[in-house]
C-alpha cells in the first residue's frame, strides 16, 4: 500500500513534465528527489502531435524513476484551461444544508450534464463575515479518463487529481504561511498556453484563467525575427541574458500589454464583486516571468508590489542539488502543491479523481488482507460448512425431479401468457377517434408561435432600416441561425426547461467557447480572444432573462460571476416560453449595433399590442453572448443565396413553425445536417428567388449573437382593456429604468 508520508507531485505541462518527491516527518518536509523533463518541442509548436509528445515524456520519467514511484502516493494536475472553476456566494442556510445548496449551484454553473463531469467544491468563510462563498471545480469525465489512460500506459498510477491553479495556491499558502490576516495576494502563474490568476484574501480564493502564455511571446519573436518556432522558443528562454534583450522586448511589447490588460481587468472585476477587497502584492511564477520588462510594466500598471518567486522558504534541498532546485523554483509550485495535498498538508482539498477509480484502488489494496482473513476463517470454522454442503446436494437432486419442478413451470407459463394478453389489451387506443383527436390537438395554440415569429420578423425589419441608415448599404442586418423555444409550466421558475440540452443545441457550431469577465472591453484583439460576453450559457449568455444555464466549455476557468436568479419570478397562469435566438451580422459596431437595434426594440415592445405574450425583463448589452466568425464557404455564395438556417421548437404545448420570415431562412420545424445538405441540393433546381428576398452576404468578418428571452403567455380570452396598452407599459418600464 502507498506510503502516507512519501509522495510524488507530477505536473504534465506544455513545456515539460515536472515531478517532486517529498517526505513528511511530523510538521517538517524533506525533498527526496525532483526532475524536470522538457519535451523535445513545446506542445504549442504548430503541427506537433501532443499525445505522442506526452507519451514520450511520461515514458522517459517512468524509465528513470519507476522504482522510486513504488510505495509512494502520486498526485497529478490538470491545467486550468482544461477545467472549470466557478465561484458564488451561498444564501444563508444551515450547515447541514450546505451540500444540497452547493449541488444545486453546481448544476447551474457547470455547463455540462452532471453525469458527464467529475466535480468537487470548497467553501470559504472569513471569521468576521457571515457570508459563505463556494468554489466549484470540475472537469469532463472524458478528459479525465484520457489522462488516466495515458498515464496508466506509462506505468503511472495517480491517487489524486486536482486543478493546477489550486495546487499552485496550496504551495504558496503553505510556504508563506497564509492566514485570514495575510495581506491580499495575487498569484500570477504564466504557463505555456495560458495564465492562471489566483486571488488569495481573507481566507477565500478566486481564480481566473485567460489564454495568453509563453506561446504567444514565442510567436511574436518568431514573426519579428523571421525565425522558426523552435529557435524563437530558445531565444525567449535566454532573453534575460541575451545581447538582443532590447530587441526582444520591443518584439514582445504588444503581448506584454495584452497580458497586463487581462490582469488589470481581472483585478478590477474581483474588486467590483468584493467591495471589501484589499489587494497589496503580486507574486509571479513560471519561466515567462523572466522576460525583460514584465515586472516593471506590471508594477507601473496595477500599482501593486510585484515579486518573482525565487526560492521556497519551507522547502530546501541539501547538498549539490540545492542550486539546481533553486534554478527551477519558478516552475515547481504546482508540483509542490500536489505533493502537499497528497500528504494532507493542503488548504484546498478538491479531488477530481473518479469515484469508481478510487474505490477500485482501495479494494486493490485491501484484497490481500481479505484473502488472508478468509483463509483464517475457513481453517477455524471448516466444520460449520459440512451441513450446508449436504443441503446443497439435496437441492441439486430436487432440481432434477420432474414431479417437483412441473407445477413451477406451469405457473410461470400461465403468468407469461396473462402478461402478454394484458400488454396487447393495454396497447389499444383509449377511446374511439383517438388518432383524429390527437391530430386536431397538434394545431392547438399554433397562433402563439406564429405570433412569436411575426414579432421576430418585425424586430429584424426594424434592424434592417437601421442597418441601411448606419452603413449606407441595402440588405439584411441579421441572418437567423436558429430559434429555440421551451415551455415553462405555470408556477415554475423562469428559466429554460431542459436548459443544458437546449443551450447545447443552440450553440453555434465551431464557435469558440468561454468569455472574459464583464469588466472586459467590448471587441476582440488580433488573436481573437473573447470580449464582453457574460458568464456562461451559449458561450456566455445568462443574465437578466432568468438564467438559461451555465456556459460552455471554456478556456476561461473562473472569473465569470454566477448569474443572479430572481427566485420569486415564476411563470404566470398560462405558462411562459423560454426563447433562444441566434443571429449573425456583419455590422462593424457589433454589440453596440445589437443594443441600438435588437435590444432597444425589445425594451420598447415588452407589451406588444394584439400579441398573446409579454417580454419579461428584456436583456441588456452585457447579457448578450457573441463570437466572431470568418465567412465560411457556404456563406460566400452569390447574392441570391439564402443562408442555411435551422429552427427547432421544443415546447410542452402546441406546435411550432408556421412559415418563414421573408428570406431569413425556414423557421417551420427541425432540420438535421443531412437534411440540410439535401435541401441545398434541391434549391439549385428551383427558379431564382425574387428581389425582395435577396440576402446581404458580407465578405467581412461576421459576428454571431445569442439572445435569450422569457415570454410570459397572457390570457388568450382577455378583452383588449384587460391589459395596459403598449405605450403605457413601455412608459412604466422607462420610469423603472430611470429609478
XYZ file of C-alpha atoms in Angstrom:
739
model
C 0.000 0.000 0.000
C 1.257 3.505 -0.831
C 3.031 5.255 1.997
C 1.136 8.113 3.639
C 4.301 10.130 4.372
C 6.084 9.844 0.990
C 4.531 11.143 -2.211
C 5.175 12.478 -5.712
C 3.615 15.573 -7.244
C 3.607 15.319 -11.056
C 2.666 18.121 -13.476
C 2.335 17.285 -17.182
C 2.910 20.743 -18.644
C 3.067 22.016 -22.204
C 6.768 22.788 -21.893
C 7.974 19.937 -19.695
C 6.991 17.161 -17.310
C 7.911 18.146 -13.753
C 7.923 15.922 -10.667
C 8.780 16.457 -6.991
C 9.106 13.768 -4.282
C 8.535 14.844 -0.663
C 8.677 13.053 2.666
C 6.761 14.230 5.707
C 8.312 13.937 9.148
C 5.816 15.406 11.612
C 5.360 19.036 10.536
C 8.611 19.092 8.563
C 9.160 18.294 4.878
C 12.187 16.872 3.134
C 12.849 16.860 -0.614
C 13.791 13.330 -1.638
C 14.050 13.951 -5.368
C 12.944 16.232 -8.205
C 13.160 16.190 -12.001
C 12.242 18.372 -14.993
C 11.985 16.553 -18.341
C 11.483 19.088 -21.183
C 9.549 17.997 -24.240
C 11.649 17.915 -27.398
C 9.323 20.607 -28.671
C 6.795 22.532 -26.574
C 3.262 21.254 -27.053
C 2.163 24.585 -28.555
C 4.526 24.067 -31.512
C 2.461 24.016 -34.732
C 1.758 20.565 -36.216
C 3.076 18.649 -33.175
C 1.234 15.501 -32.017
C 0.618 16.411 -28.379
C -0.452 12.899 -27.384
C 2.758 11.359 -28.713
C 4.900 14.042 -27.082
C 3.280 13.439 -23.686
C 3.667 9.667 -24.013
C 7.371 10.095 -24.782
C 7.823 12.418 -21.787
C 5.976 10.103 -19.392
C 7.954 7.145 -20.720
C 11.207 8.985 -20.005
C 10.024 9.842 -16.485
C 8.996 6.297 -15.611
C 12.009 4.768 -17.299
C 14.254 6.755 -14.989
C 12.195 6.744 -11.783
C 9.910 3.694 -11.954
C 11.391 2.128 -8.798
C 11.176 5.446 -6.911
C 7.420 5.652 -7.591
C 6.800 2.264 -5.963
C 5.326 2.564 -2.481
C 4.607 6.307 -2.789
C 1.356 8.186 -3.315
C 1.087 10.118 -6.594
C -0.838 13.357 -7.205
C -1.251 14.825 -10.701
C -2.801 18.036 -12.015
C -4.931 19.150 -14.932
C -4.273 22.636 -16.390
C -6.613 25.484 -15.584
C -7.653 25.990 -19.213
C -8.793 22.335 -19.447
C -11.044 22.507 -16.386
C -13.702 24.710 -14.771
C -13.576 26.912 -11.690
C -16.691 28.861 -10.698
C -17.317 30.915 -7.549
C -20.578 32.000 -5.926
C -21.999 33.293 -2.665
C -24.387 30.893 -0.941
C -27.698 32.002 0.563
C -27.963 31.775 4.375
C -28.549 28.086 5.170
C -27.903 25.674 7.997
C -24.519 23.892 7.822
C -26.257 20.568 7.212
C -27.951 22.023 4.105
C -24.797 23.440 2.504
C -24.073 20.294 0.454
C -27.543 20.344 -1.096
C -27.334 24.043 -1.974
C -23.869 23.578 -3.480
C -25.118 20.688 -5.606
C -27.916 22.881 -6.957
C -25.447 25.716 -7.617
C -23.069 23.301 -9.376
C -25.883 22.149 -11.646
C -26.457 25.785 -12.634
C -22.788 26.716 -13.044
C -21.288 23.651 -14.769
C -22.073 23.811 -18.491
C -22.308 20.053 -18.985
C -24.744 17.426 -17.697
C -23.675 16.497 -14.174
C -23.342 12.835 -15.133
C -20.646 13.813 -17.677
C -18.295 15.573 -15.244
C -16.223 14.901 -12.158
C -16.550 17.777 -9.698
C -15.741 18.854 -6.162
C -16.123 22.031 -4.124
C -14.609 24.087 -1.296
C -16.368 26.607 0.935
C -14.707 29.821 2.138
C -15.780 31.970 5.088
C -13.910 34.692 6.931
C -14.215 34.927 10.688
C -15.691 38.439 10.658
C -18.325 37.798 7.976
C -21.432 35.561 7.912
C -21.190 35.204 4.116
C -20.198 31.797 2.775
C -18.594 31.558 -0.644
C -18.121 28.339 -2.576
C -15.613 27.369 -5.225
C -16.863 24.700 -7.641
C -14.218 22.795 -9.602
C -14.964 20.377 -12.436
C -13.579 18.556 -15.465
C -15.238 16.336 -18.049
C -15.042 12.597 -17.437
C -13.798 12.126 -20.988
C -10.718 14.274 -20.370
C -10.038 12.610 -17.000
C -10.181 9.124 -18.486
C -7.972 10.151 -21.419
C -5.344 11.459 -18.973
C -5.569 8.372 -16.752
C -5.227 6.054 -19.745
C -2.201 7.999 -20.995
C -0.541 7.873 -17.574
C -1.502 4.243 -16.986
C 0.107 3.165 -20.264
C 3.370 4.641 -18.965
C 3.024 2.838 -15.626
C 1.990 5.915 -13.602
C -0.984 5.310 -11.264
C -2.147 8.512 -9.522
C -4.315 8.516 -6.416
C -5.295 12.199 -6.596
C -6.170 14.663 -9.383
C -6.710 18.378 -8.862
C -6.565 21.663 -10.792
C -3.164 23.194 -11.449
C -4.175 26.642 -10.067
C -5.392 25.040 -6.817
C -2.105 23.171 -6.420
C -0.127 26.392 -7.008
C -2.236 28.157 -4.373
C -1.724 25.306 -1.858
C 2.049 25.567 -2.360
C 2.316 29.338 -1.828
C -0.256 29.351 1.002
C 1.808 26.724 2.879
C 5.215 28.179 2.035
C 4.316 31.758 3.011
C 2.030 30.737 5.888
C -1.197 32.318 4.629
C -3.823 33.127 7.258
C -7.047 35.143 7.218
C -4.947 38.168 8.254
C -2.425 37.808 5.387
C -2.461 40.852 3.043
C -4.436 40.293 -0.150
C -2.115 38.497 -2.565
C -2.363 37.819 -6.296
C -0.569 34.749 -7.633
C 0.171 35.005 -11.374
C 1.292 31.703 -12.907
C 2.189 32.248 -16.596
C 2.219 28.908 -18.405
C 2.964 27.939 -21.974
C -0.553 28.299 -23.400
C -2.476 30.150 -20.668
C -2.127 32.161 -17.470
C -3.729 31.406 -14.088
C -4.572 34.400 -11.902
C -5.321 33.401 -8.297
C -6.524 35.870 -5.669
C -5.943 34.856 -2.030
C -7.539 37.161 0.514
C -9.277 36.901 3.889
C -9.456 33.117 3.809
C -11.035 32.945 0.351
C -9.731 32.103 -3.092
C -10.778 33.285 -6.562
C -9.367 32.002 -9.866
C -9.458 33.106 -13.471
C -7.564 31.608 -16.429
C -7.047 33.534 -19.676
C -5.477 32.313 -22.947
C -2.189 34.225 -23.018
C 1.044 32.392 -22.270
C 4.622 31.797 -23.332
C 3.392 30.520 -26.697
C 2.141 33.996 -27.647
C 5.517 35.567 -26.824
C 7.337 32.880 -28.861
C 5.115 33.570 -31.869
C 5.798 37.306 -31.605
C 9.564 36.707 -31.530
C 9.388 34.244 -34.432
C 7.417 36.711 -36.542
C 9.632 39.705 -35.703
C 12.975 37.996 -36.297
C 11.735 35.634 -39.044
C 12.852 32.575 -37.068
C 11.496 29.017 -36.900
C 9.317 28.396 -33.857
C 11.904 26.210 -32.091
C 14.675 28.842 -32.424
C 12.320 31.594 -31.269
C 11.495 29.498 -28.190
C 15.191 29.192 -27.308
C 15.732 32.925 -27.835
C 12.801 33.676 -25.494
C 14.202 31.432 -22.748
C 17.576 33.217 -22.900
C 16.063 36.696 -23.305
C 17.092 37.940 -19.856
C 20.808 37.427 -20.568
C 20.746 37.859 -24.357
C 22.641 40.684 -26.075
C 19.447 41.238 -28.078
C 17.491 41.948 -24.908
C 16.145 45.323 -26.034
C 15.104 43.998 -29.451
C 13.304 41.067 -27.847
C 11.471 43.436 -25.522
C 10.255 45.509 -28.475
C 9.030 42.341 -30.217
C 7.028 41.112 -27.232
C 5.816 44.518 -26.015
C 2.312 44.190 -27.601
C 1.829 40.781 -25.979
C 3.040 42.148 -22.643
C 0.449 44.905 -22.933
C -2.304 42.354 -23.607
C -1.223 40.246 -20.629
C -1.127 43.251 -18.300
C -4.521 44.350 -19.626
C -6.072 40.979 -18.772
C -4.531 41.147 -15.304
C -5.950 44.650 -14.774
C -9.435 43.619 -15.911
C -9.411 40.549 -13.666
C -8.356 42.589 -10.640
C -10.966 45.238 -11.413
C -13.708 42.604 -11.690
C -12.670 40.981 -8.409
C -12.690 44.339 -6.622
C -16.099 45.190 -8.109
C -17.603 41.924 -6.817
C -15.777 42.111 -3.467
C -16.144 45.698 -2.185
C -14.050 44.894 0.897
C -11.056 43.746 -1.215
C -7.613 44.979 -0.156
C -5.037 43.611 -2.611
C -1.464 44.656 -1.838
C 1.000 42.459 -3.753
C 1.511 40.148 -6.723
C 3.760 37.065 -6.808
C 4.814 35.842 -10.261
C 5.587 32.245 -11.271
C 6.531 30.446 -14.493
C 9.522 30.785 -16.824
C 7.814 33.566 -18.771
C 8.201 35.795 -15.702
C 11.907 36.066 -16.594
C 11.048 38.091 -19.717
C 12.627 41.561 -19.633
C 10.289 44.404 -18.744
C 7.393 42.284 -17.456
C 7.795 43.052 -13.742
C 8.375 46.754 -14.392
C 5.317 47.024 -16.635
C 3.093 45.179 -14.139
C 4.253 47.388 -11.265
C 3.517 50.554 -13.227
C 0.082 49.458 -14.441
C -1.530 47.675 -11.482
C 0.035 49.870 -8.749
C 0.949 46.887 -6.552
C 4.225 45.452 -5.298
C 5.340 42.773 -7.799
C 7.642 39.931 -6.748
C 9.099 36.987 -8.634
C 9.220 33.601 -6.915
C 12.935 32.979 -6.412
C 13.022 30.225 -3.766
C 10.770 28.334 -1.358
C 11.111 29.259 2.315
C 9.902 25.950 3.792
C 11.294 23.598 1.161
C 15.030 23.147 0.808
C 17.363 20.702 -0.881
C 20.575 19.634 0.754
C 23.897 19.128 -0.980
C 24.977 19.765 -4.558
C 21.399 19.632 -5.904
C 20.401 22.788 -4.000
C 21.440 25.176 -6.786
C 19.719 23.014 -9.424
C 16.477 23.075 -7.442
C 16.623 26.846 -6.986
C 17.048 27.234 -10.761
C 13.709 25.508 -11.398
C 11.804 27.041 -8.458
C 9.727 29.246 -10.775
C 8.224 26.127 -12.368
C 7.822 23.818 -9.349
C 4.964 25.477 -7.418
C 2.294 23.183 -8.903
C 4.288 20.013 -8.087
C 4.915 21.369 -4.590
C 1.179 21.917 -4.020
C 0.287 18.483 -5.428
C 2.683 16.743 -3.046
C 1.346 18.778 -0.111
C -2.227 17.697 -0.862
C -1.204 14.044 -1.103
C 0.456 14.426 2.333
C -2.673 16.041 3.817
C -1.000 19.436 4.311
C -3.216 21.411 1.919
C -5.579 24.362 2.277
C -7.936 23.387 -0.577
C -8.517 19.648 -0.904
C -10.566 19.337 -4.118
C -10.021 15.891 -5.681
C -11.395 15.156 -9.177
C -10.343 11.507 -9.270
C -13.360 9.408 -10.448
C -15.055 7.672 -7.516
C -15.025 4.334 -9.345
C -11.245 4.538 -9.778
C -10.738 5.466 -6.118
C -12.949 2.587 -4.992
C -11.099 0.152 -7.231
C -7.757 1.319 -5.835
C -8.944 0.943 -2.236
C -10.206 -2.586 -2.867
C -6.994 -3.479 -4.673
C -5.024 -2.656 -1.553
C -7.473 -4.399 0.775
C -7.853 -7.613 -1.247
C -4.752 -9.375 0.183
C -5.994 -8.705 3.716
C -9.443 -10.058 2.908
C -7.947 -13.213 1.391
C -5.837 -13.788 4.482
C -8.817 -13.238 6.781
C -10.939 -15.620 4.705
C -8.299 -18.339 4.927
C -8.127 -17.994 8.694
C -11.910 -18.165 8.904
C -12.044 -21.292 6.756
C -9.449 -23.043 8.862
C -11.122 -22.070 12.131
C -14.706 -22.833 11.122
C -14.360 -25.552 8.482
C -16.669 -27.904 10.359
C -19.582 -25.479 10.052
C -19.508 -25.847 6.233
C -20.278 -29.596 6.246
C -24.012 -29.267 6.835
C -24.567 -26.524 4.187
C -22.700 -28.703 1.677
C -25.009 -31.660 2.350
C -28.099 -29.445 1.998
C -26.796 -28.118 -1.329
C -26.521 -31.696 -2.585
C -30.196 -32.350 -1.666
C -31.284 -29.197 -3.537
C -29.392 -30.295 -6.643
C -31.198 -33.654 -6.673
C -34.594 -31.936 -6.256
C -33.986 -29.747 -9.321
C -33.826 -32.871 -11.496
C -37.110 -34.345 -10.163
C -39.822 -33.597 -12.817
C -42.680 -34.206 -10.355
C -41.427 -31.341 -8.216
C -40.500 -28.834 -10.944
C -43.593 -29.275 -13.234
C -46.035 -27.139 -11.098
C -43.453 -24.343 -11.038
C -43.041 -24.438 -14.839
C -46.854 -24.404 -15.345
C -47.246 -21.370 -13.073
C -44.514 -19.448 -14.936
C -46.125 -20.290 -18.314
C -49.551 -19.048 -17.135
C -48.016 -15.822 -15.828
C -46.271 -15.161 -19.154
C -49.499 -15.742 -21.117
C -51.531 -13.382 -18.906
C -48.810 -10.727 -19.126
C -48.814 -10.886 -22.946
C -52.622 -10.584 -23.056
C -52.513 -7.538 -20.763
C -49.846 -5.841 -22.877
C -51.889 -6.469 -26.054
C -55.051 -5.026 -24.494
C -53.310 -2.002 -22.982
C -51.757 -1.101 -26.338
C -55.158 -0.332 -27.923
C -56.414 3.248 -28.334
C -58.020 4.624 -25.142
C -61.135 5.837 -26.947
C -62.746 5.871 -30.396
C -61.396 8.514 -32.702
C -58.229 8.931 -30.632
C -55.983 9.374 -33.681
C -58.189 12.083 -35.196
C -58.479 13.824 -31.801
C -54.722 13.761 -31.355
C -54.078 15.198 -34.845
C -56.528 18.007 -34.173
C -54.783 18.869 -30.893
C -51.498 19.309 -32.744
C -52.839 22.619 -34.075
C -53.794 23.944 -30.616
C -52.003 27.220 -29.731
C -50.288 27.329 -33.102
C -51.110 31.012 -33.335
C -48.872 31.647 -30.304
C -45.778 30.509 -32.157
C -46.900 32.260 -35.335
C -47.140 35.446 -33.266
C -43.641 34.919 -31.832
C -42.202 34.522 -35.332
C -44.120 37.578 -36.542
C -42.674 39.728 -33.749
C -39.174 38.463 -34.548
C -39.777 39.458 -38.156
C -40.926 42.952 -37.081
C -37.833 43.325 -34.920
C -35.471 42.315 -37.731
C -37.193 44.587 -40.272
C -36.625 47.490 -37.886
C -32.968 46.460 -37.628
C -32.734 46.382 -41.443
C -33.724 50.062 -41.581
C -31.079 50.999 -39.012
C -28.526 48.912 -40.894
C -29.199 50.869 -44.079
C -29.015 54.219 -42.272
C -25.723 53.448 -40.489
C -23.849 51.633 -43.284
C -25.383 53.105 -46.398
C -25.920 49.591 -47.772
C -29.111 47.711 -48.510
C -29.532 44.207 -47.236
C -30.281 42.259 -44.127
C -28.853 43.445 -40.834
C -29.098 39.969 -39.289
C -29.383 36.406 -40.527
C -31.168 33.873 -38.325
C -29.125 30.804 -37.448
C -31.529 29.163 -35.017
C -34.653 29.790 -32.967
C -35.193 27.588 -29.906
C -38.185 27.581 -27.583
C -39.098 25.698 -24.431
C -42.373 25.744 -22.488
C -42.349 26.710 -18.789
C -45.318 25.421 -16.801
C -47.409 27.817 -14.661
C -45.746 28.426 -11.307
C -42.350 27.105 -12.430
C -39.254 29.332 -12.054
C -38.500 31.484 -15.083
C -35.607 29.503 -16.562
C -35.238 27.431 -19.691
C -36.677 23.887 -19.249
C -34.151 21.146 -20.099
C -31.737 24.054 -20.290
C -28.497 22.152 -20.958
C -29.869 20.249 -23.915
C -31.444 23.381 -25.382
C -28.393 25.593 -24.969
C -26.167 22.906 -26.449
C -28.425 22.666 -29.468
C -28.481 26.410 -29.961
C -24.761 26.968 -29.591
C -23.145 27.979 -32.883
C -21.175 25.161 -34.430
C -17.456 25.685 -34.244
C -17.742 28.884 -32.249
C -15.112 29.347 -29.559
C -16.409 28.956 -26.045
C -15.795 30.938 -22.937
C -15.900 34.617 -22.194
C -14.000 37.362 -20.474
C -15.318 38.890 -17.253
C -17.944 41.588 -17.664
C -15.277 44.206 -16.972
C -13.520 43.282 -20.196
C -13.704 45.754 -23.015
C -16.053 45.056 -25.894
C -14.477 43.808 -29.105
C -11.677 41.384 -29.936
C -7.947 41.713 -30.423
C -5.735 40.309 -33.156
C -5.626 36.853 -31.601
C -9.410 36.633 -31.359
C -9.733 36.456 -27.580
C -13.153 36.952 -26.085
C -14.694 40.314 -25.442
C -17.642 41.189 -23.286
C -19.987 38.193 -23.259
C -21.436 37.446 -19.871
C -20.759 34.417 -17.778
C -21.563 31.117 -19.462
C -24.548 29.744 -21.301
C -24.177 29.701 -25.055
C -20.567 30.720 -24.954
C -21.588 33.395 -22.473
C -25.247 34.232 -22.050
C -27.217 34.050 -18.868
C -28.149 37.380 -17.325
C -31.485 39.139 -16.927
C -33.560 36.581 -18.748
C -33.691 34.312 -15.754
C -30.521 32.347 -16.381
C -30.772 29.780 -19.159
C -27.841 27.791 -17.839
C -24.096 27.778 -17.390
C -21.660 28.449 -20.172
C -19.794 26.303 -22.292
C -16.656 24.570 -22.293
C -14.106 27.131 -21.918
C -10.521 28.110 -21.554
C -11.828 30.580 -19.051
C -11.914 28.657 -15.792
C -13.082 31.324 -13.476
C -13.879 34.954 -13.054
C -17.287 34.841 -14.655
C -19.816 35.829 -11.988
C -22.624 33.400 -11.173
C -25.845 34.532 -12.764
C -28.260 36.245 -10.396
C -31.557 34.429 -10.409
C -34.820 36.021 -9.254
C -36.161 33.234 -7.065
C -39.558 34.980 -6.880
C -40.074 35.174 -10.671
C -42.337 32.354 -11.889
C -44.433 31.604 -14.944
C -47.962 33.017 -14.855
C -51.323 31.237 -15.020
C -50.819 30.363 -18.677
C -47.133 29.485 -18.526
C -44.216 31.090 -20.299
C -41.906 30.480 -23.239
C -38.108 30.408 -22.969
C -36.608 31.548 -26.283
C -33.014 31.384 -27.554
C -32.378 33.376 -30.745
C -29.029 33.067 -32.568
C -28.299 35.791 -35.163
C -25.393 36.580 -37.482
C -24.444 40.090 -38.601
C -21.526 41.801 -40.351
C -22.200 45.267 -38.891
C -18.802 46.659 -37.808
C -20.097 48.072 -34.486
C -21.001 44.541 -33.295
C -22.554 44.675 -29.793
C -23.267 48.427 -29.967
C -25.397 47.927 -33.070
C -27.210 44.994 -31.453
C -28.024 47.196 -28.452
C -29.237 50.097 -30.615
C -31.400 47.863 -32.816
C -32.477 44.490 -31.393
C -32.249 45.242 -27.681
C -33.788 48.708 -27.968
C -36.700 47.223 -29.969
C -37.248 44.588 -27.270
C -37.241 47.179 -24.495
C -39.719 49.339 -26.444
C -42.082 46.408 -27.142
C -42.287 44.488 -23.864
C -46.114 44.537 -24.145
C -46.828 44.120 -27.885
C -50.348 45.095 -28.900
C -52.625 42.218 -30.016
C -49.983 39.669 -29.076
C -50.612 36.734 -26.673
C -47.419 37.300 -24.661
C -45.273 39.898 -22.937
C -41.479 40.081 -22.829
C -40.105 39.509 -19.317
C -37.048 41.624 -18.389
C -35.583 42.171 -21.880
C -31.797 41.644 -21.925
C -29.155 44.368 -21.834
C -25.942 44.553 -23.808
C -23.952 42.821 -21.029
C -26.274 39.799 -21.256
C -25.559 39.038 -24.921
C -23.049 36.356 -25.890
C -21.243 36.953 -29.158
C -18.364 35.403 -31.091
C -16.604 36.413 -34.307
C -16.961 34.179 -37.348
C -14.896 34.116 -40.503
C -17.267 33.773 -43.521
C -17.477 30.090 -44.411
C -17.531 28.645 -47.904
C -21.296 28.250 -47.781
C -21.735 31.883 -46.695
C -19.712 33.239 -49.652
C -22.322 32.347 -52.228
C -23.940 34.554 -54.814
C -26.162 37.396 -53.701
C -29.340 35.389 -54.271
C -28.394 32.542 -51.924
C -30.237 32.150 -48.671
C -28.264 31.357 -45.522
C -28.805 27.818 -44.324
C -30.656 28.205 -41.032
C -32.422 25.860 -38.708
C -35.032 26.453 -36.077
C -36.343 23.926 -33.624
C -39.303 24.124 -31.295
C -39.290 22.162 -28.039
C -42.403 23.078 -26.139
C -44.787 21.448 -23.779
C -47.860 22.582 -25.661
C -48.766 23.477 -29.197
C -46.963 23.050 -32.458
C -44.180 25.102 -33.917
C -43.364 26.834 -37.124
C -45.859 28.374 -39.410
C -43.945 29.665 -42.384
C -40.768 31.627 -42.947
C -39.680 35.172 -42.202
C -39.286 36.860 -45.559
C -35.994 35.463 -46.760
C -34.412 34.917 -43.351
C -34.397 31.119 -43.601
C -37.020 28.468 -42.942
C -38.420 28.539 -39.410
C -41.013 25.814 -39.616
C -39.618 22.774 -37.815
C -36.385 20.872 -37.219
C -33.695 20.260 -39.818
C -30.836 17.767 -39.403
C -27.426 18.217 -41.002
C -28.111 15.545 -43.634
C -31.495 17.025 -44.412
C -29.859 20.432 -44.739
C -27.440 19.069 -47.337
C -30.299 17.556 -49.348
C -32.258 20.800 -49.133
C -29.371 22.815 -50.581
C -29.098 20.335 -53.437
C -32.814 20.715 -54.196
C -32.676 24.521 -54.069
C -30.280 24.592 -57.017
C -33.021 23.229 -59.259
C -35.588 25.883 -58.233
C -36.178 29.227 -60.008
C -34.203 32.219 -58.642
C -35.644 33.936 -55.577
C -37.448 37.273 -56.141
C -35.546 40.504 -55.494
C -37.461 41.130 -52.285
C -35.790 38.129 -50.696
C -32.174 38.930 -51.546
C -29.915 38.430 -48.526
C -26.911 40.661 -47.994
C -23.779 38.473 -47.642
C -20.692 40.306 -46.432
C -17.116 39.408 -47.264
C -16.058 40.927 -43.936
C -15.909 39.194 -40.581
C -19.271 38.092 -39.224
C -20.409 38.129 -35.599
C -22.766 35.599 -34.046
C -25.058 36.796 -31.247
C -27.070 34.681 -28.812
C -30.126 36.404 -27.324
C -32.202 34.790 -24.581
C -35.741 35.878 -23.695
C -38.617 34.902 -21.422
C -42.102 35.405 -22.918
C -44.964 35.401 -20.415
C -48.115 33.990 -22.060
C -51.197 36.149 -21.477
C -54.867 35.198 -21.234
C -55.981 34.387 -24.797
C -59.597 35.271 -23.893
C -58.798 38.606 -22.247
C -60.561 41.702 -23.568
C -58.342 44.430 -25.066
C -58.983 46.565 -21.997
C -57.767 43.922 -19.559
C -54.085 44.848 -20.040
C -52.212 48.120 -20.304
C -51.532 49.481 -23.732
C -48.085 49.065 -25.164
C -47.346 52.767 -24.726
C -48.399 52.747 -21.042
C -46.387 49.607 -20.317
C -43.287 50.976 -22.001
C -43.605 54.272 -20.142
C -43.724 52.341 -16.842
C -40.610 50.384 -17.776
C -38.779 53.572 -18.738
C -39.629 55.097 -15.335
C -38.365 51.968 -13.560
C -35.110 52.065 -15.562
C -34.570 55.720 -14.637
C -35.234 54.908 -10.978
